[in-house]
Short mmCIF file of N, CA and C in Angstrom, two decimals:
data_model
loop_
_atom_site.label_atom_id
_atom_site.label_comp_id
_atom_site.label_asym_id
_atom_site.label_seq_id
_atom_site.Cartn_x
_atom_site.Cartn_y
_atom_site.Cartn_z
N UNK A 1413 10.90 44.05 -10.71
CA UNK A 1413 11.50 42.72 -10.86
C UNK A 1413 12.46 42.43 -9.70
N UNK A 1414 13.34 43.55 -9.13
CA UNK A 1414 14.23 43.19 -8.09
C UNK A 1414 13.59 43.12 -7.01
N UNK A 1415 12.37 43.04 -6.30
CA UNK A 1415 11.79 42.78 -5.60
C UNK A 1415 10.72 41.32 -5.66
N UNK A 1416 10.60 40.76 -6.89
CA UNK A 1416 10.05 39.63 -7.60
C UNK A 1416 11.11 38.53 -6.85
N UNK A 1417 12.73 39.09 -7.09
CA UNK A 1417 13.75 38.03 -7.29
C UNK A 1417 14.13 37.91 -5.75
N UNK A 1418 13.66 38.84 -4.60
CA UNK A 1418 14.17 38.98 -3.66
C UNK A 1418 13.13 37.97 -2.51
N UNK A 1419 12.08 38.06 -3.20
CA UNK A 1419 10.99 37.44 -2.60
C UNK A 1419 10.99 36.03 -2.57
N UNK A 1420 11.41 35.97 -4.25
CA UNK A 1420 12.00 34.25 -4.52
C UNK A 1420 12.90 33.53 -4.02
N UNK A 1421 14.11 34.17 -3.66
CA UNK A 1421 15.35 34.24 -3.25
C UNK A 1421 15.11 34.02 -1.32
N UNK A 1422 13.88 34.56 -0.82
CA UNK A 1422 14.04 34.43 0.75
C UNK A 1422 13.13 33.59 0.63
N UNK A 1423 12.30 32.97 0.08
CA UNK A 1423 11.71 32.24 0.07
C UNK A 1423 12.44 30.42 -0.06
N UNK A 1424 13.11 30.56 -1.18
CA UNK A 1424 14.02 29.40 -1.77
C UNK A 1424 14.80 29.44 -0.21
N UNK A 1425 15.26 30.28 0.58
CA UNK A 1425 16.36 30.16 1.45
C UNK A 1425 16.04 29.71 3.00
N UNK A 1426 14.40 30.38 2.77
CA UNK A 1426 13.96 29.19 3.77
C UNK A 1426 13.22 28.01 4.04
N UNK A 1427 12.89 27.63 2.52
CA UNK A 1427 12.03 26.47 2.62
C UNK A 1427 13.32 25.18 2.38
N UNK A 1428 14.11 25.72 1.97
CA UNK A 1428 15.17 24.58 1.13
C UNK A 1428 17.07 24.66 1.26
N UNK A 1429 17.44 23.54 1.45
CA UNK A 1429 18.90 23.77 1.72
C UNK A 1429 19.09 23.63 0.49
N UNK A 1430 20.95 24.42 0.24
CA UNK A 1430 21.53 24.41 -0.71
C UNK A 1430 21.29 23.09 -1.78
N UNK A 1431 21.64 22.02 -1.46
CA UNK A 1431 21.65 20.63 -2.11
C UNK A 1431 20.38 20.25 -2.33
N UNK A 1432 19.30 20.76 -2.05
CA UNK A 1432 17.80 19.85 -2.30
C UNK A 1432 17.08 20.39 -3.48
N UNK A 1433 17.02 19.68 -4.24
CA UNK A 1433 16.41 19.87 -5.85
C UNK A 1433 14.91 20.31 -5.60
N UNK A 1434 14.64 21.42 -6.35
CA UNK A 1434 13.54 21.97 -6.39
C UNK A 1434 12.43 22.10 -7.29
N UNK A 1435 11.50 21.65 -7.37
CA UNK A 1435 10.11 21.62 -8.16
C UNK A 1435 9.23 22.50 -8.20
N UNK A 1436 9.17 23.42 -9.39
CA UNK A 1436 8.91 24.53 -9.81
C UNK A 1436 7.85 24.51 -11.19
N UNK A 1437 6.76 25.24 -11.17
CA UNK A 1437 5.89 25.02 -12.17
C UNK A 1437 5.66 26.13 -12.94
N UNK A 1438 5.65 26.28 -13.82
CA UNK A 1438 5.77 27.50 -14.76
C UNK A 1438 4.84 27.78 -16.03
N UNK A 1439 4.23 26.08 -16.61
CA UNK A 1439 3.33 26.37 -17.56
C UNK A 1439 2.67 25.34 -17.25
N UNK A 1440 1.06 25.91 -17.95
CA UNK A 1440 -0.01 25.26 -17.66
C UNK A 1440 -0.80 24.56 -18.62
N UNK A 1441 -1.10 23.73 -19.26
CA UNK A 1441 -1.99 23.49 -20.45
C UNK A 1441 -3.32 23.72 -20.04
N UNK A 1442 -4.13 24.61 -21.03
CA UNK A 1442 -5.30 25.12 -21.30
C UNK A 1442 -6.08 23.95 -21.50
N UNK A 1443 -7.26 23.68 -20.50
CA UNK A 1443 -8.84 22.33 -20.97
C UNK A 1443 -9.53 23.31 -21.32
N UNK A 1444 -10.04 22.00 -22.53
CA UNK A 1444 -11.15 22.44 -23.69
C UNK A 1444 -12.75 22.98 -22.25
N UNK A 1445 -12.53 23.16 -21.03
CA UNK A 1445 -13.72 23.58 -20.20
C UNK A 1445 -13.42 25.22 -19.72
N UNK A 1446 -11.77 25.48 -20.14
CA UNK A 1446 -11.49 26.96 -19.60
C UNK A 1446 -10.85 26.70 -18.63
N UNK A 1447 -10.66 25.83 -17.92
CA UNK A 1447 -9.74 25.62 -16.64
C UNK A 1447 -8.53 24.80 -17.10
N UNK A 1448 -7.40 24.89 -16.44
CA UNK A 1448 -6.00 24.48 -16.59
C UNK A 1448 -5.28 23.93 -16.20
N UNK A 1449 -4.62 23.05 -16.45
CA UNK A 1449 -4.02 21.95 -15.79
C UNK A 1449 -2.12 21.82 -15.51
N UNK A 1450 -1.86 21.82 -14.91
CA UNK A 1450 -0.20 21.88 -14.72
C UNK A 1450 0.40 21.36 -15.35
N UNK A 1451 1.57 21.56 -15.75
CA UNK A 1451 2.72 20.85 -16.67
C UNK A 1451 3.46 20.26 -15.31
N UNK A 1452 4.23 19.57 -15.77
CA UNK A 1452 5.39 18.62 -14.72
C UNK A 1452 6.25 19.73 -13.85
N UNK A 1453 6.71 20.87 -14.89
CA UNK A 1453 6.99 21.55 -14.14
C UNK A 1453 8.58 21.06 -14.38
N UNK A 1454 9.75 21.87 -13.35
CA UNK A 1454 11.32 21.31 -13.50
C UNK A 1454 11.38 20.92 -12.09
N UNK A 1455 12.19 19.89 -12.10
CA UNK A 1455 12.34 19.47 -10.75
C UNK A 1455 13.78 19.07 -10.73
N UNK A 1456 14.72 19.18 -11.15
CA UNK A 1456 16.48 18.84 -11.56
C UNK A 1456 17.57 20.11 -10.92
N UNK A 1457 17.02 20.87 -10.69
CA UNK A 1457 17.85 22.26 -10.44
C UNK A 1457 17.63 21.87 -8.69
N UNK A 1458 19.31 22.30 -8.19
CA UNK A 1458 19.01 22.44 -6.80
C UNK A 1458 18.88 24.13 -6.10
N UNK A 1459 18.90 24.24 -5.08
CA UNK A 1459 18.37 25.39 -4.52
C UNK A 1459 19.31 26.89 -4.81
N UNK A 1460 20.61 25.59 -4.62
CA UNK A 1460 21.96 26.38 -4.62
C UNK A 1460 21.92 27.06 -6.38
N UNK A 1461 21.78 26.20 -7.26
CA UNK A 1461 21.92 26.07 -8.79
C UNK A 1461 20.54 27.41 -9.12
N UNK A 1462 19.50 27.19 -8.70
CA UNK A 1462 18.75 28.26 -8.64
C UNK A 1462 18.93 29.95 -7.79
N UNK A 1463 19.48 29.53 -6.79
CA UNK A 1463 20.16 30.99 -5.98
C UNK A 1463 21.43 31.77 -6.95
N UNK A 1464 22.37 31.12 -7.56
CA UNK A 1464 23.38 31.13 -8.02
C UNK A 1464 22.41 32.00 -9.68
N UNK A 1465 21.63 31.84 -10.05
CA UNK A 1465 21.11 31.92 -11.01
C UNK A 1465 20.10 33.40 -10.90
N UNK A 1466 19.78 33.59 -9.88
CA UNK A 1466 19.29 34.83 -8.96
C UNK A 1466 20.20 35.90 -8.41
N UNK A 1467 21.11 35.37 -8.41
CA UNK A 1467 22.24 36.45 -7.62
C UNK A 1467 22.97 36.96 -8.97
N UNK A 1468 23.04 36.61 -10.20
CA UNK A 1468 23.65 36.40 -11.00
C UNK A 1468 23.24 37.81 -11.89
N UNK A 1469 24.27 38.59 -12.30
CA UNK A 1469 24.11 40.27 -13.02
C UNK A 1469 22.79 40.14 -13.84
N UNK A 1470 21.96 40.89 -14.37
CA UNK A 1470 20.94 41.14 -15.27
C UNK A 1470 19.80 39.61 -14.89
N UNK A 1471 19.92 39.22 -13.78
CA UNK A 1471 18.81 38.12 -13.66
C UNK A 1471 17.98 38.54 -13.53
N UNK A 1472 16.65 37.63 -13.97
CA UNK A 1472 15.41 37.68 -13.93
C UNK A 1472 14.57 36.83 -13.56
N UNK A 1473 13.58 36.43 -13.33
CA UNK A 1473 12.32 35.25 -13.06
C UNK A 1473 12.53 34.65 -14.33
N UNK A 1474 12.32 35.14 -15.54
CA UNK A 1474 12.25 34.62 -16.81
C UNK A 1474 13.40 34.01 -17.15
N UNK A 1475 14.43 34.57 -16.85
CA UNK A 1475 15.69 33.90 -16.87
C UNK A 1475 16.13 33.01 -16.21
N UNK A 1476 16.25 32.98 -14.88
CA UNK A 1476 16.02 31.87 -14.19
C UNK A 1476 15.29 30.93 -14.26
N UNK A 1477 13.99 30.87 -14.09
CA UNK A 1477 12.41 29.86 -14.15
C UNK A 1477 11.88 29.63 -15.05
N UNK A 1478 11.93 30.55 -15.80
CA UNK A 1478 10.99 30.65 -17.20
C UNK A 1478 9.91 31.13 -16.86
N UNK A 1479 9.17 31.77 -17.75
CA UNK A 1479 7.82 32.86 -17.72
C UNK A 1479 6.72 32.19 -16.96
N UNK A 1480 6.19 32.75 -16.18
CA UNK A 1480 5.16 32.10 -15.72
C UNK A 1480 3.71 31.93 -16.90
N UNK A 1481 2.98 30.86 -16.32
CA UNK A 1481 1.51 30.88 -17.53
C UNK A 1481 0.51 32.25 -17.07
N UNK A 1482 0.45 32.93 -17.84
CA UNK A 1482 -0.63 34.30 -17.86
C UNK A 1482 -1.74 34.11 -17.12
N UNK A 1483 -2.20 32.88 -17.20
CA UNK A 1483 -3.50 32.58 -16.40
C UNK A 1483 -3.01 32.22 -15.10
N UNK A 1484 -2.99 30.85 -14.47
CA UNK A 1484 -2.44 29.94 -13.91
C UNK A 1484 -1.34 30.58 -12.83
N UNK A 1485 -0.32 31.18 -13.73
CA UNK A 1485 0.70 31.57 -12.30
C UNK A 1485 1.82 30.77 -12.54
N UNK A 1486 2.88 30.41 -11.38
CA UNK A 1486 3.53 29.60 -11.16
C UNK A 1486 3.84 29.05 -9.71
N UNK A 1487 4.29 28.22 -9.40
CA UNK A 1487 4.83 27.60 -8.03
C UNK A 1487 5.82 27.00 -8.01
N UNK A 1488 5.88 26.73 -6.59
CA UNK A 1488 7.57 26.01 -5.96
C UNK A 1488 6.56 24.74 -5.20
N UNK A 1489 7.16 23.45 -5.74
CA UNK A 1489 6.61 22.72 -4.40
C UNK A 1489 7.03 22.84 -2.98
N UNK A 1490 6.60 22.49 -1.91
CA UNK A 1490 7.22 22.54 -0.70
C UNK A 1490 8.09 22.11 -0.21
N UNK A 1491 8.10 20.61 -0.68
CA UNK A 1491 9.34 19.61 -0.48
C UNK A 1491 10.46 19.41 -1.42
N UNK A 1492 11.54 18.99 -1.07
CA UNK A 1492 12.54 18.83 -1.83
C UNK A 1492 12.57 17.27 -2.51
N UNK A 1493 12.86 17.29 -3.74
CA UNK A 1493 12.38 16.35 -4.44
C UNK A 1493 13.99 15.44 -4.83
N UNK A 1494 14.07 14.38 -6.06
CA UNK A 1494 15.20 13.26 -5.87
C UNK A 1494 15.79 14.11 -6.87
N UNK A 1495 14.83 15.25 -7.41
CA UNK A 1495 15.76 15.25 -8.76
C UNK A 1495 15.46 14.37 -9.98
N UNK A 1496 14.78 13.32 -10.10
CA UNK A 1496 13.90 12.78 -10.78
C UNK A 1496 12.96 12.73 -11.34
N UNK A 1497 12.01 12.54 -10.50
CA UNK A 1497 10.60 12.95 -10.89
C UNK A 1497 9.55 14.17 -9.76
N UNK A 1498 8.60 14.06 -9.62
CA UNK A 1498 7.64 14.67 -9.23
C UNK A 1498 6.74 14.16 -8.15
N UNK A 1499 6.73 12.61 -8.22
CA UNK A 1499 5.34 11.68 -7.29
C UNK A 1499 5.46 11.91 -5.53
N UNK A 1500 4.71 11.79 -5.52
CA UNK A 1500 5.41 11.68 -4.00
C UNK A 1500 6.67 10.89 -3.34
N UNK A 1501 6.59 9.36 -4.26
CA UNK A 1501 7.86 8.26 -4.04
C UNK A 1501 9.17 9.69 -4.45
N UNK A 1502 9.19 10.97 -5.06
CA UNK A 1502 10.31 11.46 -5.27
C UNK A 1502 10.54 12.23 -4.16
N UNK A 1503 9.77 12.71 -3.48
CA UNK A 1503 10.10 13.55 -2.14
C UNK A 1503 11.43 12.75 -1.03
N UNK A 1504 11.79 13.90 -1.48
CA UNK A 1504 13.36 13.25 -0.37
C UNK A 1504 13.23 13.76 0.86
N UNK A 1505 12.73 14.60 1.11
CA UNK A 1505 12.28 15.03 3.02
C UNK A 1505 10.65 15.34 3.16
N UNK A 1506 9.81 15.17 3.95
CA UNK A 1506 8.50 15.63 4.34
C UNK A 1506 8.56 16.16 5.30
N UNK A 1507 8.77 17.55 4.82
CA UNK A 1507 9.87 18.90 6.61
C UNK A 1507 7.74 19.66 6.27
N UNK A 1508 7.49 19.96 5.27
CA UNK A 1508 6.47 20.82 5.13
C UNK A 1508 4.95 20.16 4.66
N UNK A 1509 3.82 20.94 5.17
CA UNK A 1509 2.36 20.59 4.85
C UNK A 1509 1.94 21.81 4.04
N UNK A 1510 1.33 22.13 2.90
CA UNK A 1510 0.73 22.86 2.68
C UNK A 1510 -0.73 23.15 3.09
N UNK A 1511 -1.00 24.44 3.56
CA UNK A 1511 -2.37 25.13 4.05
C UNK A 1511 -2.78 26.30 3.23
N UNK A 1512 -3.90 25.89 2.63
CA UNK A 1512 -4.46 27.10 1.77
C UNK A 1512 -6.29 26.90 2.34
N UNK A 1513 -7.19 28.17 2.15
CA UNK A 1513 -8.20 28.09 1.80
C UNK A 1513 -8.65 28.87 1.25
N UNK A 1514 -9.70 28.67 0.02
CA UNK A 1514 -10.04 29.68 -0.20
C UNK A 1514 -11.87 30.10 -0.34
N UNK A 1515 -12.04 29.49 0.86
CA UNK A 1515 -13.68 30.06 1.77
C UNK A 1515 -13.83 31.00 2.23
N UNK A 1516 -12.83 32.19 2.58
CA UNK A 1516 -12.50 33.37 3.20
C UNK A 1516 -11.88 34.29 3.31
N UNK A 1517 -11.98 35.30 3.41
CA UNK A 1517 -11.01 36.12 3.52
C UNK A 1517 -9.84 36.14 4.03
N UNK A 1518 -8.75 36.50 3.14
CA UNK A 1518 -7.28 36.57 3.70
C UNK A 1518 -6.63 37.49 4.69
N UNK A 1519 -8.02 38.01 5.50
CA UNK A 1519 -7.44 38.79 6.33
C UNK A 1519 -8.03 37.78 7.51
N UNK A 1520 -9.36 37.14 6.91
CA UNK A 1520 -9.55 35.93 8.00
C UNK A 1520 -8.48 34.64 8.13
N UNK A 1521 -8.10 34.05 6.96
CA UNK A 1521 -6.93 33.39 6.86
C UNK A 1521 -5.97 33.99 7.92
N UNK A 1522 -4.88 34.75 7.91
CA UNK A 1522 -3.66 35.10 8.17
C UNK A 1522 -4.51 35.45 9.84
N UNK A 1523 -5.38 35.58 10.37
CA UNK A 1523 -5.47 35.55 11.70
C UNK A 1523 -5.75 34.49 12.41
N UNK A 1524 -6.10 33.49 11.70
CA UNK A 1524 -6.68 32.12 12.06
C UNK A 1524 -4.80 31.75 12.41
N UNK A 1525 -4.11 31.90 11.08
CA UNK A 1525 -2.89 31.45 11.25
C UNK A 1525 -1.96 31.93 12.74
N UNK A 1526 -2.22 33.16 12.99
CA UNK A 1526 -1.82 33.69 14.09
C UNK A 1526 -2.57 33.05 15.09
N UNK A 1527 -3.40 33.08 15.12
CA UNK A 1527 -4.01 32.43 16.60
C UNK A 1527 -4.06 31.04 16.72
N UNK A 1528 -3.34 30.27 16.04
CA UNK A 1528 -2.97 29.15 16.27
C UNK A 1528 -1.84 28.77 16.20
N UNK A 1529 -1.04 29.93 16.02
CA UNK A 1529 0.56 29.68 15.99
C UNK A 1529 1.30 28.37 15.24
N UNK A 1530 0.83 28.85 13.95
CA UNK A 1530 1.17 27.33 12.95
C UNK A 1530 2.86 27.62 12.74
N UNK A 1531 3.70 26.66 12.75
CA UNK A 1531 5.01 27.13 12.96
C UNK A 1531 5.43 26.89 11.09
N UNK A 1532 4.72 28.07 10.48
CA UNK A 1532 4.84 29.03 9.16
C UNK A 1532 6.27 29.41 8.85
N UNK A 1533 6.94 28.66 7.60
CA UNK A 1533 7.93 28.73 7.06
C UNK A 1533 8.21 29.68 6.14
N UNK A 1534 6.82 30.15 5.40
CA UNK A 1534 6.69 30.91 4.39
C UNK A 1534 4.99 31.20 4.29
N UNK A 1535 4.98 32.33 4.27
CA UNK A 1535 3.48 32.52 3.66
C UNK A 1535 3.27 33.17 2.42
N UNK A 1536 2.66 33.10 1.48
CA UNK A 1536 2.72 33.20 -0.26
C UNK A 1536 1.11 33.88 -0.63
N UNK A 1537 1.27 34.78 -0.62
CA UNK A 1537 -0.45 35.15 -1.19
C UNK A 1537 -0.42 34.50 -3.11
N UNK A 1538 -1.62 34.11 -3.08
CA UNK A 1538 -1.48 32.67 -3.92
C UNK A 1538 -1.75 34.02 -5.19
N UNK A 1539 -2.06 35.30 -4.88
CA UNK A 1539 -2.59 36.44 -6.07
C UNK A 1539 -4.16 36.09 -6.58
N UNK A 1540 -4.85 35.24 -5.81
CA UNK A 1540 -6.00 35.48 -6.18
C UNK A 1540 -6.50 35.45 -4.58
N UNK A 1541 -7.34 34.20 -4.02
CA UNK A 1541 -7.91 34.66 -3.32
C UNK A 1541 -7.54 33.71 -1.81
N UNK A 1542 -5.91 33.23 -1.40
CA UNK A 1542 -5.94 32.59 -0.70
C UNK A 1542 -4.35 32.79 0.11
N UNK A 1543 -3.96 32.90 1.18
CA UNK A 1543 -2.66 32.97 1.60
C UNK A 1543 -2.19 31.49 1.64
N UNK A 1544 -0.78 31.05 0.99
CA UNK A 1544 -0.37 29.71 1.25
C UNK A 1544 0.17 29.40 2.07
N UNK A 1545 0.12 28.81 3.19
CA UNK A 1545 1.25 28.89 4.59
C UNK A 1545 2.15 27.58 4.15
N UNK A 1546 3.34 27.09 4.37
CA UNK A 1546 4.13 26.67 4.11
C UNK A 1546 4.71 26.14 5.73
N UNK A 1547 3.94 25.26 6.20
CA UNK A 1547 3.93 24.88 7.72
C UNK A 1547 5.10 23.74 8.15
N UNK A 1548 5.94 23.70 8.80
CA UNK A 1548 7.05 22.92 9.36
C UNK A 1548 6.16 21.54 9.80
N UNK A 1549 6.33 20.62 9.55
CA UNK A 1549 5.78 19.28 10.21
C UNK A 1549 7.00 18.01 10.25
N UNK A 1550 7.91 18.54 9.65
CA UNK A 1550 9.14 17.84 9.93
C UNK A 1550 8.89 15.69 10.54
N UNK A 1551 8.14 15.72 9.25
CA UNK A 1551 8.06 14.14 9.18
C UNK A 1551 8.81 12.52 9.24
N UNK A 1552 8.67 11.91 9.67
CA UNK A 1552 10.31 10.93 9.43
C UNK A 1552 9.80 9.94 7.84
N UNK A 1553 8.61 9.92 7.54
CA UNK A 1553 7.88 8.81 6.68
C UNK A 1553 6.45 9.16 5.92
N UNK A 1554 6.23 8.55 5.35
CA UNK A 1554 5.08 8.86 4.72
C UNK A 1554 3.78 8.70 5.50
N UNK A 1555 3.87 7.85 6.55
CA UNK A 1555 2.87 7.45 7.68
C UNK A 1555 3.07 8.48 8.27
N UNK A 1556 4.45 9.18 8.89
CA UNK A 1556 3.87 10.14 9.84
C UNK A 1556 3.72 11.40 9.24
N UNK A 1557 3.84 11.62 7.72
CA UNK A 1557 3.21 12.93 6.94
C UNK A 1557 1.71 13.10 7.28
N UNK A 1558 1.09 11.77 6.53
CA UNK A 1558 0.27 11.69 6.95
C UNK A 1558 -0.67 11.76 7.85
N UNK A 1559 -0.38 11.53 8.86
CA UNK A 1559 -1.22 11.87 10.41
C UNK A 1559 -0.45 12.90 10.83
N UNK A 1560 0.42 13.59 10.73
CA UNK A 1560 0.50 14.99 10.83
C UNK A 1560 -0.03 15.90 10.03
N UNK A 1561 -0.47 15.67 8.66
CA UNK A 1561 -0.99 16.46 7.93
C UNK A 1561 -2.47 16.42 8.45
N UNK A 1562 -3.17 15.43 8.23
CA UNK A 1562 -4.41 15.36 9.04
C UNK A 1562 -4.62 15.79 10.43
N UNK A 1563 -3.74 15.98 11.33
CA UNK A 1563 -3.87 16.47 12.79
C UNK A 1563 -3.85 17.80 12.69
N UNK A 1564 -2.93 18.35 11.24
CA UNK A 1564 -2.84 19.80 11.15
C UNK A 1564 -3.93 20.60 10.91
N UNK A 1565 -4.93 19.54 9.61
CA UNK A 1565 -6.36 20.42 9.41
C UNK A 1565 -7.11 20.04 9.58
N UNK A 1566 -6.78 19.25 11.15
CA UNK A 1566 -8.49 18.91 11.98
C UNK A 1566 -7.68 20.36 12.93
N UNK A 1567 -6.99 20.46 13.53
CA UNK A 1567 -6.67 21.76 14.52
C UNK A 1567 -7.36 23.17 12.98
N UNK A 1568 -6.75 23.07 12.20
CA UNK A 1568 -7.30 24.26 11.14
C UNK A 1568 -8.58 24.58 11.50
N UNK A 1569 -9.90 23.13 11.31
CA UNK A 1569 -10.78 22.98 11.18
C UNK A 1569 -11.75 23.36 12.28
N UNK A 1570 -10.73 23.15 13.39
CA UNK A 1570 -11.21 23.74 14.62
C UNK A 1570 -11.60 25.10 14.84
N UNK A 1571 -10.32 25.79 14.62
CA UNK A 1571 -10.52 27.17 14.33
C UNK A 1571 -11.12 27.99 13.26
N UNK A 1572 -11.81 27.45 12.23
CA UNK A 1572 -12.66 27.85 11.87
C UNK A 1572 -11.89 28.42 10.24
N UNK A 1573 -10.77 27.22 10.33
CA UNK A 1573 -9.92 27.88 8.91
C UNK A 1573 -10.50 26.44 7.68
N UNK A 1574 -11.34 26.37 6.87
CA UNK A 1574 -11.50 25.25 5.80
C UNK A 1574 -10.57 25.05 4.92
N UNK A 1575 -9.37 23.93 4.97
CA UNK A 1575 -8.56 23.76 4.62
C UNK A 1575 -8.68 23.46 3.15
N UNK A 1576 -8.26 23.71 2.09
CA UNK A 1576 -8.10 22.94 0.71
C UNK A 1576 -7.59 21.50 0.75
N UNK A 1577 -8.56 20.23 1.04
CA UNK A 1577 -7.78 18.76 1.46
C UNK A 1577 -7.04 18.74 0.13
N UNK A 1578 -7.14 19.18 -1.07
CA UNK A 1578 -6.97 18.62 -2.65
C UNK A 1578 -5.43 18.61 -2.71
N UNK A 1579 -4.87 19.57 -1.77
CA UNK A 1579 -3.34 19.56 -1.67
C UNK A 1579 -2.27 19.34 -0.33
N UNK A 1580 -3.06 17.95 -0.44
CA UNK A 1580 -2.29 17.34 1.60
C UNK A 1580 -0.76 16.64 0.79
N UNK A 1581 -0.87 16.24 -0.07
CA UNK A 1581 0.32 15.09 -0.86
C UNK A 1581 1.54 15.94 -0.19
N UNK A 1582 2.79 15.41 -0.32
CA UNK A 1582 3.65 15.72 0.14
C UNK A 1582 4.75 16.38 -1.03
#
């Protein structure tokens, strides 16, 4: 577990400043097809309020976050959110793009990433079959998320990395 919290903890410290509220997913509702769908997730806690909660005697993931779903997993979104809601209109900075695929091997992944020198904030092995890179694109707007996100995985595409488009949103 103290290596769970340490991972979380350098992670939270470099994707996010103290003050930026963080969106975190923890349970999943089960479809009647076997596949699973996300809950909202918390998005009200800031980075600081979550670190503070990690550093804190006898802490835990469970204590802090709440249990992850057995199937499913859990996540951090990339961006820092209003503290409100979840939509994209809640994203208060577009600093990050998410890059996942999972057409290949993650030893093919993480070299594609190297040889294109993606300027990688965090990389997250997703525990099944995909590394998540957590890429700096440091946006001013939703227009230029946009065509930076798309410039990012036509260069991906180049190199021979097949991007997951299903998670360009900000």
């Amino acid at each position: 577990e103290a290596d769970a919290i340490d991972q979380v903890r350098t992670y939270l410290q470099a994707v996010f400043e103290p003050d930026d509220h963080v969106g975190y997913v923890m349970e999943c509702h089960q479809l009647p097809d076997g596949s699973s769908k996300p809950g909202r997730g918390s998005y009200s806690r800031t980075c600081r309020e979550l670190l503070d909660g990690l550093n804190a005697p006898g802490a835990t993931i469970g204590k802090v976050f709440g249990d992850p779903d057995r199937v499913a997993g859990a996540w951090i979104r990339a961006n820092p959110l209003d503290g409100i809601g979840i939509k994209d209109a809640n994203v208060t900075s577009c600093r990050y793009a998410l890059v996942e695929s999972d057409d290949m091997p993650i030893e093919e992944q993480r070299a594609i990433y190297d040889k294109i020198e993606l300027p990688i904030v965090a990389l997250v092995h997703s525990g099944n079959k995909s590394l998540h890179a957590i890429v700096r694109i440091e946006a001013n707007d939703m227009a230029e998320y946009r065509a930076r996100v798309d410039f990012l995985y036509e260069i991906c595409k180049r190199n021979g990395l097949v991007v997951d488009r299903q998670n360009r949103n900000p």
